[in-house]
Amino acid sequence: QVQVKESGGGSVQAGGSLRVACDASGRAVSRLNMGWFRRAPGRNREFVAAIYFNGARPTYADSVKGRFTISRDSANGTVYLTMNNLKPEDTAVYFCAAGGWITASSYSAWGQGVQVTVSS
């Protein structure tokens, strides 16, 4: 079984930066592709970013491309989402997911989410 947990959420003013982190534990977690999704109030869950198990092929939704960076620490496997130039529309609960690729239904394990709030 795989467990996923996010950390590092918080509040920031528009234009600011924030980094959230994801740690996964369990069988063969180092071989799992990882992704970030978010759910804003009144909106559906949407894909944000994804990365291969080995840190290759960082991939982004158009809405965050150029502002967000996904990375994976090769030493401990922690996956980070570095969010720059944040906008109020980035306000959402951010979820980390393991074991899939881009499509939400493809992931096998999810964290409980962390709140990111961006104020004007």
Tab-separated table of C-alpha atoms in Angstrom:
chain	number	residue	atom	x	y	z
A	1	GLN	CA	0.000	0.000	0.000
A	2	VAL	CA	1.100	3.530	-0.764
A	3	GLN	CA	0.492	6.511	1.496
A	4	VAL	CA	0.798	10.071	0.239
A	5	LYS	CA	1.013	13.234	2.324
A	6	GLU	CA	1.355	16.872	1.347
A	7	SER	CA	2.832	19.688	3.388
A	8	GLY	CA	3.690	23.353	3.019
A	9	GLY	CA	0.371	24.982	2.228
A	10	GLY	CA	-0.466	28.453	3.423
A	11	SER	CA	-1.496	31.958	2.460
A	12	VAL	CA	0.329	34.411	0.244
A	13	GLN	CA	-0.398	37.659	-1.558
A	14	ALA	CA	-0.797	37.753	-5.310
A	15	GLY	CA	2.583	37.785	-6.998
A	16	GLY	CA	4.189	35.861	-4.188
A	17	SER	CA	5.610	32.364	-4.059
A	18	LEU	CA	4.921	29.211	-2.142
A	19	ARG	CA	6.260	25.670	-2.180
A	20	VAL	CA	4.316	22.565	-1.339
A	21	ALA	CA	5.893	19.171	-0.807
A	22	CYS	CA	4.754	15.598	-1.185
A	23	ASP	CA	6.101	12.480	0.439
A	24	ALA	CA	4.993	8.987	-0.486
A	25	SER	CA	5.693	5.812	1.408
A	26	GLY	CA	5.073	2.180	0.725
A	27	ARG	CA	6.037	-0.495	-1.709
A	28	ALA	CA	8.158	0.631	-4.655
A	29	VAL	CA	7.223	4.300	-4.295
A	30	SER	CA	10.474	5.311	-5.960
A	31	ARG	CA	9.153	3.769	-9.175
A	32	LEU	CA	5.899	5.735	-9.206
A	33	ASN	CA	5.206	8.745	-11.353
A	34	MET	CA	3.814	11.614	-9.300
A	35	GLY	CA	1.396	14.426	-9.928
A	36	TRP	CA	-0.242	17.487	-8.448
A	37	PHE	CA	-3.909	18.355	-8.791
A	38	ARG	CA	-6.009	21.115	-7.306
A	39	ARG	CA	-9.629	21.765	-6.481
A	40	ALA	CA	-10.838	25.330	-6.188
A	41	PRO	CA	-14.123	26.239	-4.474
A	42	GLY	CA	-17.029	25.443	-6.751
A	43	ARG	CA	-14.788	23.951	-9.414
A	44	ASN	CA	-13.801	20.472	-10.508
A	45	ARG	CA	-10.488	18.921	-9.672
A	46	GLU	CA	-7.912	19.847	-12.281
A	47	PHE	CA	-4.478	18.658	-13.269
A	48	VAL	CA	-1.588	20.938	-12.325
A	49	ALA	CA	1.719	19.166	-12.915
A	50	ALA	CA	3.311	15.740	-13.199
A	51	ILE	CA	6.756	14.209	-13.116
A	52	TYR	CA	8.217	10.821	-13.964
A	53	PHE	CA	9.432	8.499	-11.242
A	54	ASN	CA	13.029	9.428	-12.068
A	55	GLY	CA	12.465	13.180	-12.183
A	56	ALA	CA	12.213	13.331	-15.956
A	57	ARG	CA	9.480	14.865	-18.127
A	58	PRO	CA	8.052	17.608	-15.927
A	59	THR	CA	4.660	18.415	-17.394
A	60	TYR	CA	2.289	21.296	-16.658
A	61	ALA	CA	-1.213	22.488	-17.229
A	62	ASP	CA	-1.372	25.537	-19.464
A	63	SER	CA	-2.753	27.602	-16.598
A	64	VAL	CA	0.442	27.235	-14.551
A	65	LYS	CA	3.093	26.791	-17.232
A	66	GLY	CA	5.925	29.239	-16.754
A	67	ARG	CA	4.951	29.955	-13.153
A	68	PHE	CA	5.032	26.573	-11.403
A	69	THR	CA	7.870	24.070	-11.268
A	70	ILE	CA	7.588	20.434	-10.279
A	71	SER	CA	10.717	18.674	-9.116
A	72	ARG	CA	11.765	15.508	-7.359
A	73	ASP	CA	14.554	15.178	-4.857
A	74	SER	CA	16.630	12.279	-6.115
A	75	ALA	CA	17.984	11.578	-2.637
A	76	ASN	CA	14.729	11.078	-0.755
A	77	GLY	CA	12.028	11.092	-3.425
A	78	THR	CA	10.197	14.160	-2.124
A	79	VAL	CA	8.201	15.865	-4.862
A	80	TYR	CA	7.937	19.633	-4.750
A	81	LEU	CA	5.655	22.070	-6.466
A	82	THR	CA	7.230	25.512	-6.465
A	83	MET	CA	4.621	28.139	-7.245
A	84	ASN	CA	5.765	31.565	-8.380
A	85	ASN	CA	3.811	34.662	-9.382
A	86	LEU	CA	0.737	33.286	-7.678
A	87	LYS	CA	-2.670	34.566	-8.698
A	88	PRO	CA	-5.951	34.599	-6.773
A	89	GLU	CA	-7.295	31.980	-9.165
A	90	ASP	CA	-4.593	29.613	-7.896
A	91	THR	CA	-6.440	29.440	-4.577
A	92	ALA	CA	-7.362	25.802	-4.085
A	93	VAL	CA	-6.738	22.653	-2.158
A	94	TYR	CA	-3.675	21.051	-3.711
A	95	PHE	CA	-3.471	17.269	-3.844
A	96	CYS	CA	-0.502	15.050	-4.505
A	97	ALA	CA	-1.103	11.769	-6.294
A	98	ALA	CA	1.035	8.734	-7.006
A	99	GLY	CA	1.091	6.028	-9.618
A	100	GLY	CA	-0.506	7.616	-12.673
A	101	TRP	CA	0.027	10.093	-15.438
A	102	ILE	CA	-1.885	13.350	-15.967
A	103	THR	CA	-5.402	11.893	-15.904
A	104	ALA	CA	-6.799	11.894	-12.370
A	105	SER	CA	-8.408	8.479	-12.702
A	106	SER	CA	-5.046	6.914	-13.540
A	107	TYR	CA	-3.537	7.597	-10.109
A	108	SER	CA	-3.684	4.914	-7.452
A	109	ALA	CA	-2.948	6.868	-4.269
A	110	TRP	CA	-3.819	10.393	-3.116
A	111	GLY	CA	-2.923	12.681	-0.275
A	112	GLN	CA	-5.516	14.543	1.757
A	113	GLY	CA	-4.613	17.929	0.294
A	114	VAL	CA	-3.250	21.228	1.564
A	115	GLN	CA	-4.870	24.632	1.320
A	116	VAL	CA	-3.188	27.323	-0.748
A	117	THR	CA	-4.790	30.745	-0.519
A	118	VAL	CA	-3.736	33.678	-2.692
A	119	SER	CA	-5.115	37.085	-1.788
A	120	SER	CA	-5.364	40.152	-3.995
